């Protein structure tokens, strides 16, 4: 959703992929923000990654707005990537980071004058009539999930979902399979982009592994068949997969109540398609 939003602003001319972070986020240290561009943030190549900063992840749970997320980044910025702040240079290679997409959310707010959530509602959810999709209002949800072990069956029980924080530009939306089908149909049409979604989101990419590449919030995979999409669900008991196979003209969305299982189901389906069953 964040990649779609920024791509819309780029198409409108409000933002350029080459714009430096310093143009929009004046608070950020200039030695970083003058080098890092919107493109770096979109492709996860900036090197802004704070997960290895002691204490950052713990404080993240208490951040309930983009302003608070930004202040938290600034608080820990000196420990960036194991204290390489004094010698910072953009990584220029793929390293997935939620911090980058939270910064894109800040850019969206400052360019549009709307809150991030209001922008997504007005420019993506409402036009596509995605009535069953929204941001987590808080960090407490209920679900019937099987979560204790990643691959070893244990037992099913009701588990209180506790995401890191409420919905943000780096995650925390809930949806349904039917609503995600509306998103795919909307991407195929011209309600979100005039030039086609793959041309907009996946024409500028960076290699992320031997079999994958990453664009503006969309991942390309070349495993048996070329596909585009994304997965999600880093909280216990939740996983999802949203993927389009252009060669087969096939779209698949999987929502699963077991951690990290949706991608496994997707890879199984790819094997079945390859066999022609």
mmCIF file of C-alpha atoms in Angstrom:
data_model
loop_
_atom_site.group_PDB
_atom_site.id
_atom_site.type_symbol
_atom_site.label_atom_id
_atom_site.label_comp_id
_atom_site.label_asym_id
_atom_site.label_seq_id
_atom_site.Cartn_x
_atom_site.Cartn_y
_atom_site.Cartn_z
ATOM 1 C CA UNK A 1 0.000 0.000 0.000
ATOM 2 C CA UNK A 2 2.841 2.385 0.803
ATOM 3 C CA UNK A 3 4.605 1.560 -2.463
ATOM 4 C CA UNK A 4 1.364 2.209 -4.370
ATOM 5 C CA UNK A 5 0.867 5.537 -2.572
ATOM 6 C CA UNK A 6 4.382 6.817 -3.293
ATOM 7 C CA UNK A 7 4.161 5.657 -6.914
ATOM 8 C CA UNK A 8 0.930 7.648 -7.259
ATOM 9 C CA UNK A 9 2.702 10.769 -5.986
ATOM 10 C CA UNK A 10 5.585 10.149 -8.398
ATOM 11 C CA UNK A 11 3.125 9.812 -11.297
ATOM 12 C CA UNK A 12 1.488 13.082 -10.252
ATOM 13 C CA UNK A 13 4.842 14.851 -10.152
ATOM 14 C CA UNK A 14 4.575 15.657 -6.430
ATOM 15 C CA UNK A 15 7.595 13.483 -5.657
ATOM 16 C CA UNK A 16 10.580 12.288 -7.683
ATOM 17 C CA UNK A 17 12.308 8.971 -7.056
ATOM 18 C CA UNK A 18 15.587 10.895 -7.107
ATOM 19 C CA UNK A 19 14.472 13.370 -4.409
ATOM 20 C CA UNK A 20 16.679 13.223 -1.291
ATOM 21 C CA UNK A 21 15.122 12.469 2.072
ATOM 22 C CA UNK A 22 16.337 15.892 3.256
ATOM 23 C CA UNK A 23 13.788 17.569 0.963
ATOM 24 C CA UNK A 24 10.913 16.246 3.063
ATOM 25 C CA UNK A 25 12.269 15.290 6.491
ATOM 26 C CA UNK A 26 14.298 18.236 7.735
ATOM 27 C CA UNK A 27 14.815 16.677 11.168
ATOM 28 C CA UNK A 28 16.913 13.815 9.818
ATOM 29 C CA UNK A 29 20.713 14.199 10.045
ATOM 30 C CA UNK A 30 21.967 15.738 6.810
ATOM 31 C CA UNK A 31 24.890 13.326 6.459
ATOM 32 C CA UNK A 32 22.235 10.636 5.883
ATOM 33 C CA UNK A 33 19.257 12.488 4.447
ATOM 34 C CA UNK A 34 21.184 14.290 1.684
ATOM 35 C CA UNK A 35 22.452 10.930 0.364
ATOM 36 C CA UNK A 36 19.356 8.745 0.764
ATOM 37 C CA UNK A 37 16.712 9.169 -1.940
ATOM 38 C CA UNK A 38 13.060 8.184 -2.199
ATOM 39 C CA UNK A 39 14.204 5.426 -4.568
ATOM 40 C CA UNK A 40 16.571 4.034 -1.914
ATOM 41 C CA UNK A 41 13.683 3.871 0.536
ATOM 42 C CA UNK A 42 11.299 2.226 -1.937
ATOM 43 C CA UNK A 43 13.815 -0.456 -2.948
ATOM 44 C CA UNK A 44 15.130 -1.149 0.570
ATOM 45 C CA UNK A 45 18.630 -0.082 -0.447
ATOM 46 C CA UNK A 46 19.244 2.930 1.822
ATOM 47 C CA UNK A 47 20.908 1.023 4.646
ATOM 48 C CA UNK A 48 18.672 2.696 7.247
ATOM 49 C CA UNK A 49 18.100 -0.305 9.500
ATOM 50 C CA UNK A 50 17.729 -0.039 13.276
ATOM 51 C CA UNK A 51 16.706 -3.559 14.265
ATOM 52 C CA UNK A 52 20.212 -4.259 15.577
ATOM 53 C CA UNK A 53 20.184 -1.137 17.775
ATOM 54 C CA UNK A 54 19.754 -2.283 21.403
ATOM 55 C CA UNK A 55 16.446 -1.061 22.803
ATOM 56 C CA UNK A 56 14.920 0.080 19.509
ATOM 57 C CA UNK A 57 12.601 -2.879 19.013
ATOM 58 C CA UNK A 58 11.395 -2.683 22.606
ATOM 59 C CA UNK A 59 10.477 1.004 22.321
ATOM 60 C CA UNK A 60 8.856 0.448 18.939
ATOM 61 C CA UNK A 61 5.849 -1.160 20.596
ATOM 62 C CA UNK A 62 4.960 2.157 22.229
ATOM 63 C CA UNK A 63 5.047 4.270 19.055
ATOM 64 C CA UNK A 64 1.479 4.975 17.922
ATOM 65 C CA UNK A 65 1.981 7.667 15.288
ATOM 66 C CA UNK A 66 4.357 8.495 12.482
ATOM 67 C CA UNK A 67 5.651 11.417 14.500
ATOM 68 C CA UNK A 68 6.562 9.056 17.323
ATOM 69 C CA UNK A 69 8.152 6.596 14.897
ATOM 70 C CA UNK A 70 10.278 9.383 13.434
ATOM 71 C CA UNK A 71 11.373 10.579 16.894
ATOM 72 C CA UNK A 72 12.315 7.011 17.758
ATOM 73 C CA UNK A 73 14.468 6.700 14.645
ATOM 74 C CA UNK A 74 16.223 9.958 15.487
ATOM 75 C CA UNK A 75 16.812 8.777 19.047
ATOM 76 C CA UNK A 76 18.638 5.664 17.853
ATOM 77 C CA UNK A 77 20.187 7.010 14.644
ATOM 78 C CA UNK A 78 23.712 7.226 16.093
ATOM 79 C CA UNK A 79 23.754 3.433 16.516
ATOM 80 C CA UNK A 80 22.690 2.895 12.904
ATOM 81 C CA UNK A 81 23.917 -0.410 11.488
ATOM 82 C CA UNK A 82 26.279 -1.272 14.321
ATOM 83 C CA UNK A 83 27.537 2.273 14.804
ATOM 84 C CA UNK A 84 28.505 3.006 11.201
ATOM 85 C CA UNK A 85 26.737 6.351 11.327
ATOM 86 C CA UNK A 86 29.987 8.396 11.133
ATOM 87 C CA UNK A 87 30.856 6.668 7.863
ATOM 88 C CA UNK A 88 27.342 6.400 6.440
ATOM 89 C CA UNK A 89 26.892 5.728 2.765
ATOM 90 C CA UNK A 90 23.729 4.327 1.176
ATOM 91 C CA UNK A 91 23.913 0.557 1.106
ATOM 92 C CA UNK A 92 22.876 0.388 -2.568
ATOM 93 C CA UNK A 93 21.969 -3.260 -2.178
ATOM 94 C CA UNK A 94 18.797 -4.892 -0.892
ATOM 95 C CA UNK A 95 18.284 -5.080 2.873
ATOM 96 C CA UNK A 96 14.606 -5.202 3.892
ATOM 97 C CA UNK A 97 13.878 -2.530 6.493
ATOM 98 C CA UNK A 98 10.609 -1.320 8.005
ATOM 99 C CA UNK A 99 12.284 1.952 8.943
ATOM 100 C CA UNK A 100 12.504 2.914 5.269
ATOM 101 C CA UNK A 101 8.785 2.463 4.673
ATOM 102 C CA UNK A 102 7.894 4.358 7.833
ATOM 103 C CA UNK A 103 9.959 7.248 6.424
ATOM 104 C CA UNK A 104 8.009 6.983 3.163
ATOM 105 C CA UNK A 105 4.848 7.368 5.236
ATOM 106 C CA UNK A 106 6.246 10.592 6.688
ATOM 107 C CA UNK A 107 6.944 11.822 3.140
ATOM 108 C CA UNK A 108 3.365 10.989 2.075
ATOM 109 C CA UNK A 109 1.973 13.011 4.983
ATOM 110 C CA UNK A 110 4.157 16.033 4.346
ATOM 111 C CA UNK A 111 3.594 16.124 0.584
ATOM 112 C CA UNK A 112 -0.185 15.638 0.743
ATOM 113 C CA UNK A 113 -1.054 17.381 3.998
ATOM 114 C CA UNK A 114 -3.090 14.295 4.984
ATOM 115 C CA UNK A 115 -2.399 11.653 7.568
ATOM 116 C CA UNK A 116 -0.974 8.483 6.064
ATOM 117 C CA UNK A 117 -4.087 6.525 6.961
ATOM 118 C CA UNK A 118 -6.405 9.132 5.450
ATOM 119 C CA UNK A 119 -4.388 9.138 2.215
ATOM 120 C CA UNK A 120 -4.604 5.344 1.912
ATOM 121 C CA UNK A 121 -8.331 5.438 2.674
ATOM 122 C CA UNK A 122 -9.102 8.192 0.165
ATOM 123 C CA UNK A 123 -6.824 7.118 -2.682
ATOM 124 C CA UNK A 124 -6.797 3.308 -2.481
ATOM 125 C CA UNK A 125 -9.450 1.799 -0.224
ATOM 126 C CA UNK A 126 -12.400 4.042 -1.103
ATOM 127 C CA UNK A 127 -11.948 4.057 -4.923
ATOM 128 C CA UNK A 128 -11.754 0.242 -4.879
ATOM 129 C CA UNK A 129 -14.604 -0.139 -2.354
ATOM 130 C CA UNK A 130 -12.373 -2.157 -0.029
ATOM 131 C CA UNK A 131 -14.786 -1.973 2.897
ATOM 132 C CA UNK A 132 -13.261 -4.844 4.867
ATOM 133 C CA UNK A 133 -9.714 -3.479 4.914
ATOM 134 C CA UNK A 134 -8.372 -1.062 7.493
ATOM 135 C CA UNK A 135 -5.538 -0.359 9.897
ATOM 136 C CA UNK A 136 -5.325 -2.078 13.238
ATOM 137 C CA UNK A 137 -6.897 0.348 15.675
ATOM 138 C CA UNK A 138 -4.780 -0.977 18.532
ATOM 139 C CA UNK A 139 -2.364 -3.775 19.276
ATOM 140 C CA UNK A 140 -4.917 -6.256 20.618
ATOM 141 C CA UNK A 141 -6.800 -8.596 18.321
ATOM 142 C CA UNK A 142 -8.247 -12.046 18.733
ATOM 143 C CA UNK A 143 -7.896 -15.024 16.466
ATOM 144 C CA UNK A 144 -8.031 -18.805 16.441
ATOM 145 C CA UNK A 145 -4.494 -19.714 15.537
ATOM 146 C CA UNK A 146 -1.912 -22.452 15.498
ATOM 147 C CA UNK A 147 1.310 -20.679 16.295
ATOM 148 C CA UNK A 148 3.572 -22.287 18.856
ATOM 149 C CA UNK A 149 6.082 -23.886 16.494
ATOM 150 C CA UNK A 150 6.926 -22.858 12.977
ATOM 151 C CA UNK A 151 6.860 -26.340 11.413
ATOM 152 C CA UNK A 152 6.159 -28.759 14.273
ATOM 153 C CA UNK A 153 2.440 -29.299 14.911
ATOM 154 C CA UNK A 154 1.461 -28.627 18.506
ATOM 155 C CA UNK A 155 -2.121 -27.676 19.287
ATOM 156 C CA UNK A 156 -4.767 -25.195 18.229
ATOM 157 C CA UNK A 157 -5.965 -22.572 20.665
ATOM 158 C CA UNK A 158 -7.326 -19.054 20.823
ATOM 159 C CA UNK A 159 -4.411 -16.628 20.810
ATOM 160 C CA UNK A 160 -4.501 -12.904 21.493
ATOM 161 C CA UNK A 161 -2.675 -11.329 18.552
ATOM 162 C CA UNK A 162 -0.229 -8.667 19.665
ATOM 163 C CA UNK A 163 1.379 -6.889 16.711
ATOM 164 C CA UNK A 164 4.416 -4.693 17.353
ATOM 165 C CA UNK A 165 2.226 -1.602 17.027
ATOM 166 C CA UNK A 166 -0.961 -0.367 15.409
ATOM 167 C CA UNK A 167 -1.068 0.052 11.637
ATOM 168 C CA UNK A 168 1.771 2.001 10.041
ATOM 169 C CA UNK A 169 3.370 2.425 6.575
ATOM 170 C CA UNK A 170 5.463 -0.694 7.242
ATOM 171 C CA UNK A 171 2.577 -2.963 8.198
ATOM 172 C CA UNK A 172 -0.476 -3.513 10.323
ATOM 173 C CA UNK A 173 -3.483 -3.627 8.002
ATOM 174 C CA UNK A 174 -6.144 -6.284 8.113
ATOM 175 C CA UNK A 175 -8.100 -7.439 5.073
ATOM 176 C CA UNK A 176 -10.018 -10.300 3.477
ATOM 177 C CA UNK A 177 -9.423 -12.410 0.388
ATOM 178 C CA UNK A 178 -12.343 -10.745 -1.405
ATOM 179 C CA UNK A 179 -11.007 -7.262 -0.647
ATOM 180 C CA UNK A 180 -7.526 -8.207 -1.849
ATOM 181 C CA UNK A 181 -9.125 -9.430 -5.058
ATOM 182 C CA UNK A 182 -10.598 -5.923 -5.395
ATOM 183 C CA UNK A 183 -7.089 -4.529 -4.945
ATOM 184 C CA UNK A 184 -5.767 -6.769 -7.705
ATOM 185 C CA UNK A 185 -8.638 -5.845 -10.024
ATOM 186 C CA UNK A 186 -7.989 -2.192 -9.236
ATOM 187 C CA UNK A 187 -4.313 -2.557 -10.071
ATOM 188 C CA UNK A 188 -5.252 -4.181 -13.372
ATOM 189 C CA UNK A 189 -7.541 -1.286 -14.278
ATOM 190 C CA UNK A 190 -6.858 2.441 -14.198
ATOM 191 C CA UNK A 191 -8.287 3.479 -10.850
ATOM 192 C CA UNK A 192 -4.861 3.570 -9.200
ATOM 193 C CA UNK A 193 -2.445 4.054 -12.128
ATOM 194 C CA UNK A 194 -2.835 5.133 -15.732
ATOM 195 C CA UNK A 195 0.217 3.274 -17.042
ATOM 196 C CA UNK A 196 -0.387 -0.212 -15.620
ATOM 197 C CA UNK A 197 0.709 -1.397 -12.210
ATOM 198 C CA UNK A 198 3.622 -3.632 -13.232
ATOM 199 C CA UNK A 199 5.089 -0.891 -15.397
ATOM 200 C CA UNK A 200 4.709 1.514 -12.474
ATOM 201 C CA UNK A 201 5.765 -0.660 -9.538
ATOM 202 C CA UNK A 202 8.109 -3.230 -11.067
ATOM 203 C CA UNK A 203 10.036 -1.503 -13.847
ATOM 204 C CA UNK A 204 12.627 -0.074 -11.429
ATOM 205 C CA UNK A 205 13.970 -2.943 -9.324
ATOM 206 C CA UNK A 206 16.912 -4.241 -7.335
ATOM 207 C CA UNK A 207 18.068 -7.858 -7.072
ATOM 208 C CA UNK A 208 17.162 -9.249 -3.645
ATOM 209 C CA UNK A 209 18.263 -12.889 -4.057
ATOM 210 C CA UNK A 210 19.164 -15.412 -6.760
ATOM 211 C CA UNK A 211 15.507 -15.882 -7.613
ATOM 212 C CA UNK A 212 13.901 -12.584 -6.634
ATOM 213 C CA UNK A 213 13.932 -8.833 -7.151
ATOM 214 C CA UNK A 214 12.181 -5.935 -5.453
ATOM 215 C CA UNK A 215 10.391 -2.906 -6.864
ATOM 216 C CA UNK A 216 8.202 -0.213 -5.358
ATOM 217 C CA UNK A 217 6.642 -2.300 -2.604
ATOM 218 C CA UNK A 218 6.287 -5.336 -4.861
ATOM 219 C CA UNK A 219 8.474 -8.437 -4.999
ATOM 220 C CA UNK A 220 9.219 -10.366 -8.159
ATOM 221 C CA UNK A 221 9.923 -14.090 -7.903
ATOM 222 C CA UNK A 222 11.263 -16.379 -10.575
ATOM 223 C CA UNK A 223 10.520 -19.853 -9.213
ATOM 224 C CA UNK A 224 9.094 -22.113 -11.931
ATOM 225 C CA UNK A 225 6.978 -19.180 -13.134
ATOM 226 C CA UNK A 226 7.586 -15.442 -12.930
ATOM 227 C CA UNK A 227 5.306 -13.829 -10.352
ATOM 228 C CA UNK A 228 4.768 -10.509 -8.597
ATOM 229 C CA UNK A 229 3.382 -9.819 -5.151
ATOM 230 C CA UNK A 230 4.242 -9.689 -1.473
ATOM 231 C CA UNK A 231 3.764 -11.654 1.704
ATOM 232 C CA UNK A 232 3.028 -10.445 5.201
ATOM 233 C CA UNK A 233 2.271 -11.391 8.771
ATOM 234 C CA UNK A 234 5.175 -11.244 11.185
ATOM 235 C CA UNK A 235 2.997 -11.708 14.251
ATOM 236 C CA UNK A 236 2.375 -15.127 15.747
ATOM 237 C CA UNK A 237 -0.529 -16.890 14.103
ATOM 238 C CA UNK A 238 -0.794 -14.741 10.956
ATOM 239 C CA UNK A 239 0.605 -15.068 7.430
ATOM 240 C CA UNK A 240 -0.479 -13.957 3.981
ATOM 241 C CA UNK A 241 0.528 -14.096 0.330
ATOM 242 C CA UNK A 242 -0.608 -11.901 -2.567
ATOM 243 C CA UNK A 243 0.788 -13.034 -5.925
ATOM 244 C CA UNK A 244 0.148 -12.643 -9.653
ATOM 245 C CA UNK A 245 1.484 -14.988 -12.362
ATOM 246 C CA UNK A 246 1.331 -13.022 -15.647
ATOM 247 C CA UNK A 247 2.284 -16.024 -17.840
ATOM 248 C CA UNK A 248 -0.704 -17.931 -16.455
ATOM 249 C CA UNK A 249 -2.990 -14.910 -16.030
ATOM 250 C CA UNK A 250 -3.504 -16.200 -12.495
ATOM 251 C CA UNK A 251 -3.883 -14.289 -9.236
ATOM 252 C CA UNK A 252 -3.682 -16.046 -5.875
ATOM 253 C CA UNK A 253 -4.250 -14.614 -2.416
ATOM 254 C CA UNK A 254 -3.763 -16.702 0.717
ATOM 255 C CA UNK A 255 -4.608 -15.662 4.275
ATOM 256 C CA UNK A 256 -3.532 -18.174 6.891
ATOM 257 C CA UNK A 257 -3.869 -18.454 10.665
ATOM 258 C CA UNK A 258 -0.462 -20.003 11.126
ATOM 259 C CA UNK A 259 2.825 -18.141 11.200
ATOM 260 C CA UNK A 260 4.721 -18.057 7.877
ATOM 261 C CA UNK A 261 2.607 -20.841 6.344
ATOM 262 C CA UNK A 262 1.034 -18.816 3.520
ATOM 263 C CA UNK A 263 4.320 -18.697 1.527
ATOM 264 C CA UNK A 264 4.666 -22.472 1.995
ATOM 265 C CA UNK A 265 1.192 -22.976 0.526
ATOM 266 C CA UNK A 266 2.147 -20.704 -2.384
ATOM 267 C CA UNK A 267 5.313 -22.670 -3.160
ATOM 268 C CA UNK A 268 3.300 -25.905 -3.016
ATOM 269 C CA UNK A 269 0.796 -24.483 -5.510
ATOM 270 C CA UNK A 270 3.678 -23.516 -7.803
ATOM 271 C CA UNK A 271 4.906 -27.127 -7.766
ATOM 272 C CA UNK A 272 1.398 -28.361 -8.553
ATOM 273 C CA UNK A 273 1.126 -25.897 -11.461
ATOM 274 C CA UNK A 274 4.477 -27.025 -12.795
ATOM 275 C CA UNK A 275 3.321 -30.651 -12.774
ATOM 276 C CA UNK A 276 0.098 -29.651 -14.473
ATOM 277 C CA UNK A 277 -2.085 -31.485 -11.922
#
